[in-house]
Amino acid sequence: MFLHNYIYRLKCLIRDKETVFWTMIFPLVLATLFYMAFSNIANFEGFSPVKVGIVDNQELQENTNFLRALASVSGETAAADDRELFIISYVSRAEAEALLQSNKISGYIYIEEDINLVVKHTGINQSIIKGFLDDFKQTTSTVMTIVSRNPMVDQGLLINTIAERREYLKEQPIGMENPDPMVVYFYSLIAMACLYGGFWGMKEVTAIQANQSPQGARISLAPAHKMKLFLASMLAATTIQMGIISVLLLYMSFVLKISFGGRLSYIILICLVGTITGVTFGTFISSVVKRGEGLKIGILIGVTQILSFLAGMMYDKMKYIVNTKAPILGILNPINLIADSFYALYYYDSYNKFFTNIAYLCGFIIGFSIITYMVLRRQKYGSI
Amino acid sequence: MVITVKNLVKRYDDLIALDHFNFEVKEGEIFGLLGPNGSGKTTAINCILSLLKYDKGTIEIYGKPMSPDAYDLKRNIGIIMQNVAVFEELNVYENIDYFCGMYITDKKLRRQLVEEAIDFVGLRDFRKFYPKKLSGGLLRRLNIACGIAHKPKLIILDEPTVAVDPQSRNNILEGIQRLNKEGATIVYTSHYMEEVEEICTRIAIMDKGRIIATGTNDELKGMINSGEKLTVEVLKLEHGILEGVRGLPNVVSAEFYDNLLIVKSTKGKNNLVALLDYLKTKNISVGKIYSEPPTLNDVFLEITGKELRDQL
Ligand SMILES: Nc1ncnc2c1ncn2[C@@H]1O[C@H](COP(=O)(O)OP(=O)(O)OP(=O)(O)O)[C@@H](O)[C@H]1O
Ligand SMILES: [Mg+2]
């Protein structure tokens, strides 16, 4: 009987095209759009150094710190270390202007009292140059303040140490695979997809509740234990959503080449916990909001979008803003917890963070399930 | 007794949907619950099935109190609800099999029962069809098949013929009679008095949450004063004759239009003979003659003072 119900519920779910669209096609399309939108930025990560002109004058030669900084991001050593940012031509001011006009360089730098950047138009390459200069200025001013208090320190050495430390921070924790800041987006997208499992949970509650559908009334009249029916339904919902998440993961890792850090069993674990969170979230909404299919779906989509936003799906810095300004919001947000677990798997060797998140998610699952149970336990209704 | 309902009261907030509702259904009968829209038929059925909470009263099925957990009772009941309750994502065969599987676990037996149900409602050519592709009448038949495939002893049908074409309607009514012949007790609700008159062995007429009369077709008609309606074809009716007809004993009303003389009378013997005799004495030649016994509408009209038909 359990198997009978499970199989038929699964059939009903798989053949529901509209819900399959929302839970599977929509996240796949979104992932593809993210990928296309980020491919420019991703390019900067890997290769194609920016061509820059530097006006070779007296002041440049005197600014050894700047020369050293330039050397660290250009030339053969930098290329060998895979951190080559610029291809530099040392030229005169007039030559630089000519190169810029003929688009041979993205911009040129000249030093006269201050360090100046000249560009023809703005774009990603120009931002990169500007970012580099801003970084340099900030570092040197830090250095200046340290030096002014402690004149014994060798400035050049200090700058390099700071620069290297930054390098160290950037490279080291990532460790195992290529660093990619875009993973925030993709991880929170997977988390959102997990919560979309709520569509199935919702559908299942509607299908077996006598006061929510005529089918539910028919099922309620059968000589079958309600909770057993419900468990078969939940299992069917979890099965299909796990299938969908697997498709999404395979698509992301094999087609979009997003990296997950490679600990497969843990990835499956977080997907499963995330999916169950999503499914129970749906049963919770469906049992609390009695009527109105549209209203329920609206609530599910609305809440999921807000939580995704807070978890950094639309704007990656959001995650840090939440984590620093209101960490409790991060804990109360299942999407953040799921995305963060992927993050933890990717960035940390220890599983502490990962399992803490899983524990919080289990809290959500238990909460949603208890409320659903309280509502479903009732078998007679005031009105249907 | 298959169903015993005593003093059932059901309120929806201010509205009293069932007001001290009483009825009994005996083994082997086709019991009709006839009432206009909103009279409380569906509410009564849902209370009996323990889907709805009620405020007062007792409900017993096969002598045992009905409750949501009374699985041994539920196993013997088949329900066809007013709203079609099938899954869009399952085809005809799968829908029947799904619901039947909640009653019958043996796979082989179930396959046989499902096939029988498909033949019973005449959906053999449509077994792979999804509900969306079925016409209204065929969909109703599927709805019925889902409720009866497990061969229940008690079958409750709530307006199974609403919005159904005459062909499917006849198929459904015949089917119900066949199920009854095979041994099932039937409870049938409808606001179509012709259907109820045609198939039900006993009828309860309800209005505004109350049972206003119960009995067989003939018993109900015997309760009222109205007798038959006589229609006589005459070519011409001279002045004064209509008044004369109205003056005959037992005659309640007489009208003449379109060459038809329509006479309604109270119960009594020889009403037709008396009318024809009178027309003969006036030398009026008579064409076709019809005599119609009173209908359940007349019963409803006489008891409630309003037409059952008006409510349709
Ligand atoms: N869920 C509900 N909430 C409030 N009032 C209701 C509800 N369901 C039914 N009613 C009211 O109770 C009365 C009886 O309704 P019910 O559906 O039982 O009638 P019915 O005889 O089945 O009518 P129909 O022939 O239209 O199916 C009606 O007046 C209806 O408006
Ligand atoms: Mg009804």
Short mmCIF file of C-alpha atoms in Angstrom, two decimals, chain A:
data_model
loop_
_atom_site.label_atom_id
_atom_site.label_comp_id
_atom_site.label_asym_id
_atom_site.label_seq_id
_atom_site.Cartn_x
_atom_site.Cartn_y
_atom_site.Cartn_z
CA MET A 1 0.00 0.00 0.00
CA PHE A 2 2.83 2.40 0.88
CA LEU A 3 4.60 1.56 -2.34
CA HIS A 4 1.34 1.87 -4.28
CA ASN A 5 0.79 5.38 -2.96
CA TYR A 6 4.43 6.36 -3.38
CA ILE A 7 4.53 5.30 -7.02
CA TYR A 8 1.26 7.01 -7.91
CA ARG A 9 2.18 10.20 -6.08
CA LEU A 10 5.50 10.23 -7.91
CA LYS A 11 3.68 9.81 -11.23
CA CYS A 12 1.39 12.70 -10.39
CA LEU A 13 4.34 14.92 -9.54
CA ILE A 14 6.54 14.06 -12.50
CA ARG A 15 3.70 14.69 -14.94
CA ASP A 16 2.86 18.10 -13.49
CA LYS A 17 4.52 20.17 -16.18
CA GLU A 18 3.93 23.55 -14.62
CA THR A 19 5.58 22.63 -11.35
CA VAL A 20 8.41 20.86 -13.14
CA PHE A 21 8.98 24.14 -14.95
CA TRP A 22 9.28 26.15 -11.75
CA THR A 23 11.36 23.66 -9.87
CA MET A 24 13.67 22.50 -12.65
CA ILE A 25 13.63 24.59 -15.81
CA PHE A 26 13.55 27.94 -14.03
CA PRO A 27 16.70 27.32 -11.94
CA LEU A 28 18.47 25.89 -15.00
CA VAL A 29 17.63 28.98 -17.03
CA LEU A 30 18.65 31.24 -14.18
CA ALA A 31 21.97 29.41 -13.84
CA THR A 32 22.59 29.87 -17.55
CA LEU A 33 21.76 33.57 -17.36
CA PHE A 34 24.08 34.01 -14.38
CA TYR A 35 26.76 32.23 -16.28
CA MET A 36 26.38 34.48 -19.29
CA ALA A 37 26.25 37.62 -17.20
CA PHE A 38 29.35 36.69 -15.27
CA SER A 39 31.44 35.32 -18.06
CA ASN A 40 32.99 38.78 -18.63
CA ILE A 41 34.01 39.11 -15.04
CA ALA A 42 35.12 35.52 -15.01
CA ASN A 43 37.43 36.30 -17.92
CA PHE A 44 39.26 38.85 -15.81
CA GLU A 45 39.89 36.17 -13.25
CA GLY A 46 41.72 33.92 -15.60
CA PHE A 47 43.51 35.58 -18.44
CA SER A 48 43.82 38.37 -21.00
CA PRO A 49 45.88 40.94 -19.10
CA VAL A 50 45.00 44.58 -19.67
CA LYS A 51 47.22 46.64 -21.91
CA VAL A 52 48.37 49.80 -20.13
CA GLY A 53 50.68 52.60 -21.05
CA ILE A 54 52.94 54.11 -18.41
CA VAL A 55 54.48 57.52 -19.08
CA ASP A 56 58.16 57.02 -18.38
CA ASN A 57 59.36 60.21 -16.69
CA GLN A 58 61.53 61.37 -13.85
CA GLU A 59 58.78 61.03 -11.24
CA LEU A 60 58.05 57.44 -12.21
CA GLN A 61 61.65 56.47 -11.83
CA GLU A 62 61.73 58.08 -8.39
CA ASN A 63 58.64 56.22 -7.26
CA THR A 64 60.25 52.84 -6.62
CA ASN A 65 57.24 51.59 -4.66
CA PHE A 66 55.02 52.06 -7.65
CA LEU A 67 57.54 50.43 -9.98
CA ARG A 68 57.75 47.50 -7.64
CA ALA A 69 53.97 47.21 -7.46
CA LEU A 70 53.77 47.30 -11.27
CA ALA A 71 56.42 44.64 -11.52
CA SER A 72 54.43 42.37 -9.23
CA VAL A 73 51.46 42.32 -11.63
CA SER A 74 53.22 42.38 -14.98
CA GLY A 75 56.19 40.91 -16.75
CA GLU A 76 57.44 37.37 -16.83
CA THR A 77 57.48 36.57 -13.13
CA ALA A 78 53.87 37.63 -12.77
CA ALA A 79 52.87 35.66 -15.86
CA ALA A 80 54.57 32.58 -14.51
CA ASP A 81 52.71 32.97 -11.21
CA ASP A 82 49.45 33.39 -13.08
CA ARG A 83 48.82 36.80 -11.61
CA GLU A 84 49.69 38.88 -14.63
CA LEU A 85 47.27 41.79 -14.64
CA PHE A 86 48.88 44.21 -17.06
CA ILE A 87 50.96 44.25 -20.19
CA ILE A 88 52.86 47.51 -19.82
CA SER A 89 54.38 49.74 -22.44
CA TYR A 90 56.73 52.38 -21.04
CA VAL A 91 56.29 55.33 -23.39
CA SER A 92 56.28 59.11 -23.60
CA ARG A 93 53.16 61.10 -22.86
CA ALA A 94 52.56 61.81 -26.56
CA GLU A 95 53.04 58.18 -27.52
CA ALA A 96 50.68 57.13 -24.78
CA GLU A 97 48.04 59.52 -26.07
CA ALA A 98 48.45 58.13 -29.59
CA LEU A 99 48.18 54.51 -28.37
CA LEU A 100 45.05 55.38 -26.44
CA GLN A 101 43.44 57.09 -29.41
CA SER A 102 44.13 54.08 -31.63
CA ASN A 103 42.78 51.76 -28.93
CA LYS A 104 46.07 49.92 -28.57
CA ILE A 105 45.88 50.38 -24.79
CA SER A 106 42.96 50.59 -22.41
CA GLY A 107 44.42 53.59 -20.60
CA TYR A 108 47.66 55.16 -19.52
CA ILE A 109 49.13 56.29 -16.24
CA TYR A 110 51.33 59.31 -15.69
CA ILE A 111 52.76 60.62 -12.48
CA GLU A 112 52.85 64.29 -11.78
CA GLU A 113 52.69 64.91 -8.06
CA ASP A 114 49.86 62.39 -7.94
CA ILE A 115 49.29 59.21 -9.92
CA ASN A 116 46.86 59.90 -12.76
CA LEU A 117 44.92 57.63 -15.04
CA VAL A 118 43.76 58.67 -18.51
CA VAL A 119 41.15 56.63 -20.33
CA LYS A 120 39.03 57.15 -23.42
CA HIS A 121 35.91 55.44 -22.19
CA THR A 122 34.98 53.31 -19.21
CA GLY A 123 34.69 49.57 -19.12
CA ILE A 124 35.84 46.53 -17.27
CA ASN A 125 39.50 46.95 -18.24
CA GLN A 126 39.47 50.57 -17.15
CA SER A 127 37.93 49.60 -13.82
CA ILE A 128 40.66 47.07 -13.35
CA ILE A 129 43.36 49.68 -13.85
CA LYS A 130 41.58 52.05 -11.53
CA GLY A 131 41.11 49.34 -8.96
CA PHE A 132 44.80 48.61 -9.05
CA LEU A 133 45.66 52.29 -8.57
CA ASP A 134 43.19 52.70 -5.73
CA ASP A 135 44.64 49.66 -4.05
CA PHE A 136 48.11 51.00 -4.46
CA LYS A 137 47.24 54.43 -3.09
CA GLN A 138 45.49 52.92 -0.13
CA THR A 139 48.39 50.62 0.61
CA THR A 140 50.93 53.40 0.33
CA SER A 141 48.97 55.70 2.56
CA THR A 142 48.81 52.90 5.13
CA VAL A 143 52.49 52.53 4.73
CA MET A 144 53.05 56.27 5.08
CA THR A 145 51.20 56.39 8.36
CA ILE A 146 53.09 53.43 9.70
CA VAL A 147 56.35 54.91 8.48
CA SER A 148 55.67 58.34 9.87
CA ARG A 149 55.30 56.79 13.28
CA ASN A 150 58.12 54.38 12.85
CA PRO A 151 60.73 55.80 10.50
CA MET A 152 63.08 52.88 10.96
CA VAL A 153 61.02 50.52 8.84
CA ASP A 154 62.01 49.96 5.24
CA GLN A 155 59.05 51.24 3.26
CA GLY A 156 59.54 49.08 0.22
CA LEU A 157 59.74 45.93 2.19
CA LEU A 158 56.63 46.85 4.12
CA ILE A 159 54.59 47.45 1.01
CA ASN A 160 55.59 44.14 -0.34
CA THR A 161 54.67 42.44 2.89
CA ILE A 162 51.25 44.03 2.85
CA ALA A 163 50.78 43.22 -0.77
CA GLU A 164 51.82 39.65 -0.20
CA ARG A 165 49.57 39.32 2.75
CA ARG A 166 46.68 40.36 0.58
CA GLU A 167 47.77 37.83 -1.93
CA TYR A 168 47.99 35.28 0.83
CA LEU A 169 44.48 36.04 2.05
CA LYS A 170 43.13 35.82 -1.42
CA GLU A 171 44.76 32.58 -2.42
CA GLN A 172 45.30 30.49 0.58
CA PRO A 173 41.95 29.48 2.09
CA ILE A 174 40.65 28.47 -1.29
CA GLY A 175 43.30 25.87 -1.46
CA MET A 176 41.98 22.95 -3.41
CA GLU A 177 40.56 24.46 -6.58
CA ASN A 178 40.49 27.59 -8.67
CA PRO A 179 39.11 30.58 -6.82
CA ASP A 180 35.88 31.94 -8.24
CA PRO A 181 33.92 34.71 -6.53
CA MET A 182 30.89 33.86 -8.66
CA VAL A 183 30.19 30.73 -6.67
CA VAL A 184 28.18 32.83 -4.20
CA TYR A 185 25.58 33.32 -6.90
CA PHE A 186 25.48 29.74 -7.97
CA TYR A 187 25.42 28.34 -4.45
CA SER A 188 22.51 30.53 -3.45
CA LEU A 189 20.78 29.54 -6.68
CA ILE A 190 21.05 25.88 -5.71
CA ALA A 191 19.74 26.78 -2.28
CA MET A 192 16.79 28.55 -3.88
CA ALA A 193 16.15 25.49 -6.04
CA CYS A 194 16.11 23.35 -2.89
CA LEU A 195 13.43 25.56 -1.34
CA TYR A 196 11.41 25.28 -4.53
CA GLY A 197 10.87 21.71 -3.37
CA GLY A 198 8.14 23.50 -1.45
CA PHE A 199 6.02 23.38 -4.62
CA TRP A 200 5.85 19.60 -4.29
CA GLY A 201 5.16 19.67 -0.58
CA MET A 202 2.36 22.13 -1.22
CA LYS A 203 0.85 20.04 -3.98
CA GLU A 204 0.94 16.94 -1.80
CA VAL A 205 -0.89 18.57 1.09
CA THR A 206 -3.55 19.89 -1.29
CA ALA A 207 -3.90 16.44 -2.81
CA ILE A 208 -4.68 14.67 0.44
CA GLN A 209 -6.56 17.32 2.42
CA ALA A 210 -10.33 16.90 2.19
CA ASN A 211 -10.90 20.61 2.68
CA GLN A 212 -8.45 21.60 -0.05
CA SER A 213 -9.45 19.45 -3.02
CA PRO A 214 -12.13 16.96 -4.08
CA GLN A 215 -9.33 14.43 -4.64
CA GLY A 216 -8.32 14.98 -1.02
CA ALA A 217 -11.89 14.29 0.04
CA ARG A 218 -11.89 11.03 -1.88
CA ILE A 219 -8.58 10.00 -0.39
CA SER A 220 -9.78 10.91 3.10
CA LEU A 221 -12.67 8.51 2.68
CA ALA A 222 -10.42 5.55 1.97
CA PRO A 223 -9.64 3.13 4.79
CA ALA A 224 -6.04 4.30 4.98
CA HIS A 225 -4.08 5.94 7.74
CA LYS A 226 -3.63 9.61 6.91
CA MET A 227 -0.05 9.85 8.19
CA LYS A 228 1.02 6.82 6.17
CA LEU A 229 -0.44 8.41 3.07
CA PHE A 230 1.32 11.63 3.94
CA LEU A 231 4.67 9.92 4.42
CA ALA A 232 4.38 8.31 0.99
CA SER A 233 3.59 11.75 -0.40
CA MET A 234 6.58 13.34 1.31
CA LEU A 235 8.88 10.63 0.07
CA ALA A 236 7.61 11.16 -3.49
CA ALA A 237 8.12 14.92 -3.19
CA THR A 238 11.65 14.48 -1.82
CA THR A 239 12.49 11.97 -4.54
CA ILE A 240 11.50 14.19 -7.42
CA GLN A 241 13.14 17.27 -5.93
CA MET A 242 16.40 15.40 -5.30
CA GLY A 243 16.30 14.33 -8.93
CA ILE A 244 15.85 17.92 -10.00
CA ILE A 245 18.68 19.19 -7.78
CA SER A 246 20.94 16.48 -9.21
CA VAL A 247 20.17 17.66 -12.73
CA LEU A 248 20.95 21.22 -11.67
CA LEU A 249 24.25 20.21 -10.03
CA LEU A 250 25.30 18.14 -13.03
CA TYR A 251 24.44 20.99 -15.36
CA MET A 252 26.38 23.49 -13.27
CA SER A 253 29.44 21.36 -12.85
CA PHE A 254 29.70 19.76 -16.29
CA VAL A 255 28.23 22.39 -18.57
CA LEU A 256 28.88 25.63 -16.71
CA LYS A 257 32.03 24.27 -15.05
CA ILE A 258 31.17 25.62 -11.64
CA SER A 259 33.40 24.16 -8.98
CA PHE A 260 32.00 22.55 -5.83
CA GLY A 261 35.24 21.55 -4.19
CA GLY A 262 34.63 17.90 -4.86
CA ARG A 263 33.42 16.30 -1.63
CA LEU A 264 30.52 14.47 -3.21
CA SER A 265 28.96 12.67 -0.24
CA TYR A 266 28.74 15.93 1.70
CA ILE A 267 27.27 17.69 -1.30
CA ILE A 268 24.59 15.00 -1.52
CA LEU A 269 23.95 15.37 2.21
CA ILE A 270 23.42 19.12 2.05
CA CYS A 271 21.22 18.75 -1.04
CA LEU A 272 19.09 16.18 0.74
CA VAL A 273 18.72 18.26 3.89
CA GLY A 274 18.04 21.35 1.77
CA THR A 275 15.43 19.51 -0.27
CA ILE A 276 13.63 18.22 2.81
CA THR A 277 13.70 21.74 4.22
CA GLY A 278 12.08 22.95 1.00
CA VAL A 279 9.44 20.21 0.90
CA THR A 280 8.44 20.71 4.53
CA PHE A 281 8.42 24.47 3.96
CA GLY A 282 5.79 23.83 1.27
CA THR A 283 3.68 21.56 3.44
CA PHE A 284 3.87 24.19 6.17
CA ILE A 285 2.58 26.95 3.86
CA SER A 286 -0.08 24.68 2.42
CA SER A 287 -1.42 23.63 5.78
CA VAL A 288 -1.42 27.10 7.30
CA VAL A 289 -2.89 28.92 4.27
CA LYS A 290 -6.12 27.00 3.72
CA ARG A 291 -7.44 28.24 0.44
CA GLY A 292 -6.20 29.77 -2.76
CA GLU A 293 -3.66 27.89 -4.85
CA GLY A 294 -2.46 31.21 -6.28
CA LEU A 295 -1.95 32.76 -2.86
CA LYS A 296 0.10 29.80 -1.68
CA ILE A 297 2.32 29.82 -4.74
CA GLY A 298 2.71 33.58 -4.39
CA ILE A 299 3.84 33.22 -0.81
CA LEU A 300 6.28 30.45 -1.67
CA ILE A 301 7.86 32.35 -4.56
CA GLY A 302 7.86 35.68 -2.69
CA VAL A 303 9.47 34.32 0.46
CA THR A 304 12.01 32.34 -1.52
CA GLN A 305 13.02 35.39 -3.55
CA ILE A 306 13.48 37.55 -0.46
CA LEU A 307 15.52 34.86 1.27
CA SER A 308 17.59 34.34 -1.90
CA PHE A 309 18.28 38.06 -2.05
CA LEU A 310 19.41 38.12 1.56
CA ALA A 311 21.62 35.11 0.85
CA GLY A 312 23.36 36.97 -1.98
CA MET A 313 21.74 35.55 -5.08
CA MET A 314 21.09 38.94 -6.67
CA TYR A 315 24.03 40.77 -5.15
CA ASP A 316 26.95 38.83 -3.73
CA LYS A 317 27.96 41.45 -1.13
CA MET A 318 24.54 41.02 0.51
CA LYS A 319 25.74 37.85 2.14
CA TYR A 320 28.53 39.72 3.90
CA ILE A 321 26.32 42.63 4.83
CA VAL A 322 23.89 40.25 6.50
CA ASN A 323 26.64 38.22 8.14
CA THR A 324 28.26 41.30 9.65
CA LYS A 325 25.26 43.54 10.39
CA ALA A 326 22.63 40.99 11.39
CA PRO A 327 24.04 37.46 11.64
CA ILE A 328 20.76 36.22 13.10
CA LEU A 329 19.12 36.88 9.73
CA GLY A 330 21.65 34.53 8.22
CA ILE A 331 20.72 31.77 10.64
CA LEU A 332 16.98 32.31 10.18
CA ASN A 333 17.36 32.07 6.42
CA PRO A 334 17.33 28.47 5.16
CA ILE A 335 18.60 29.57 1.75
CA ASN A 336 21.56 31.25 3.35
CA LEU A 337 22.20 28.15 5.47
CA ILE A 338 22.17 25.88 2.42
CA ALA A 339 24.33 28.21 0.31
CA ASP A 340 26.69 28.70 3.22
CA SER A 341 27.09 24.96 3.60
CA PHE A 342 28.27 24.69 0.00
CA TYR A 343 30.56 27.56 0.76
CA ALA A 344 31.94 25.86 3.83
CA LEU A 345 32.57 22.70 1.84
CA TYR A 346 34.37 24.71 -0.78
CA TYR A 347 36.51 26.94 1.41
CA TYR A 348 37.18 25.16 4.68
CA ASP A 349 38.82 21.90 5.43
CA SER A 350 36.95 21.51 8.70
CA TYR A 351 33.29 20.48 8.75
CA ASN A 352 32.27 22.53 11.79
CA LYS A 353 30.51 25.26 9.88
CA PHE A 354 28.94 22.72 7.55
CA PHE A 355 27.40 20.65 10.30
CA THR A 356 26.31 23.69 12.29
CA ASN A 357 24.32 24.77 9.24
CA ILE A 358 22.87 21.29 8.82
CA ALA A 359 21.79 21.36 12.46
CA TYR A 360 19.98 24.68 11.96
CA LEU A 361 18.30 23.33 8.84
CA CYS A 362 17.12 20.28 10.77
CA GLY A 363 15.60 22.73 13.24
CA PHE A 364 13.60 24.23 10.39
CA ILE A 365 12.54 20.80 9.16
CA ILE A 366 11.32 19.80 12.60
CA GLY A 367 9.46 23.08 13.09
CA PHE A 368 7.73 22.93 9.71
CA SER A 369 6.87 19.25 10.20
CA ILE A 370 5.33 19.74 13.63
CA ILE A 371 3.05 22.51 12.41
CA THR A 372 2.08 20.51 9.33
CA TYR A 373 1.34 17.49 11.51
CA MET A 374 -0.88 19.51 13.84
CA VAL A 375 -2.98 20.66 10.91
CA LEU A 376 -3.07 17.36 9.05
CA ARG A 377 -3.95 15.37 12.15
CA ARG A 378 -7.45 16.84 12.10
CA GLN A 379 -9.72 14.66 10.03
CA LYS A 380 -13.07 16.38 10.29
CA TYR A 381 -13.67 19.87 9.09
CA GLY A 382 -16.06 22.64 9.98
CA SER A 383 -16.61 23.28 6.35
CA ILE A 384 -15.23 21.89 3.12
#
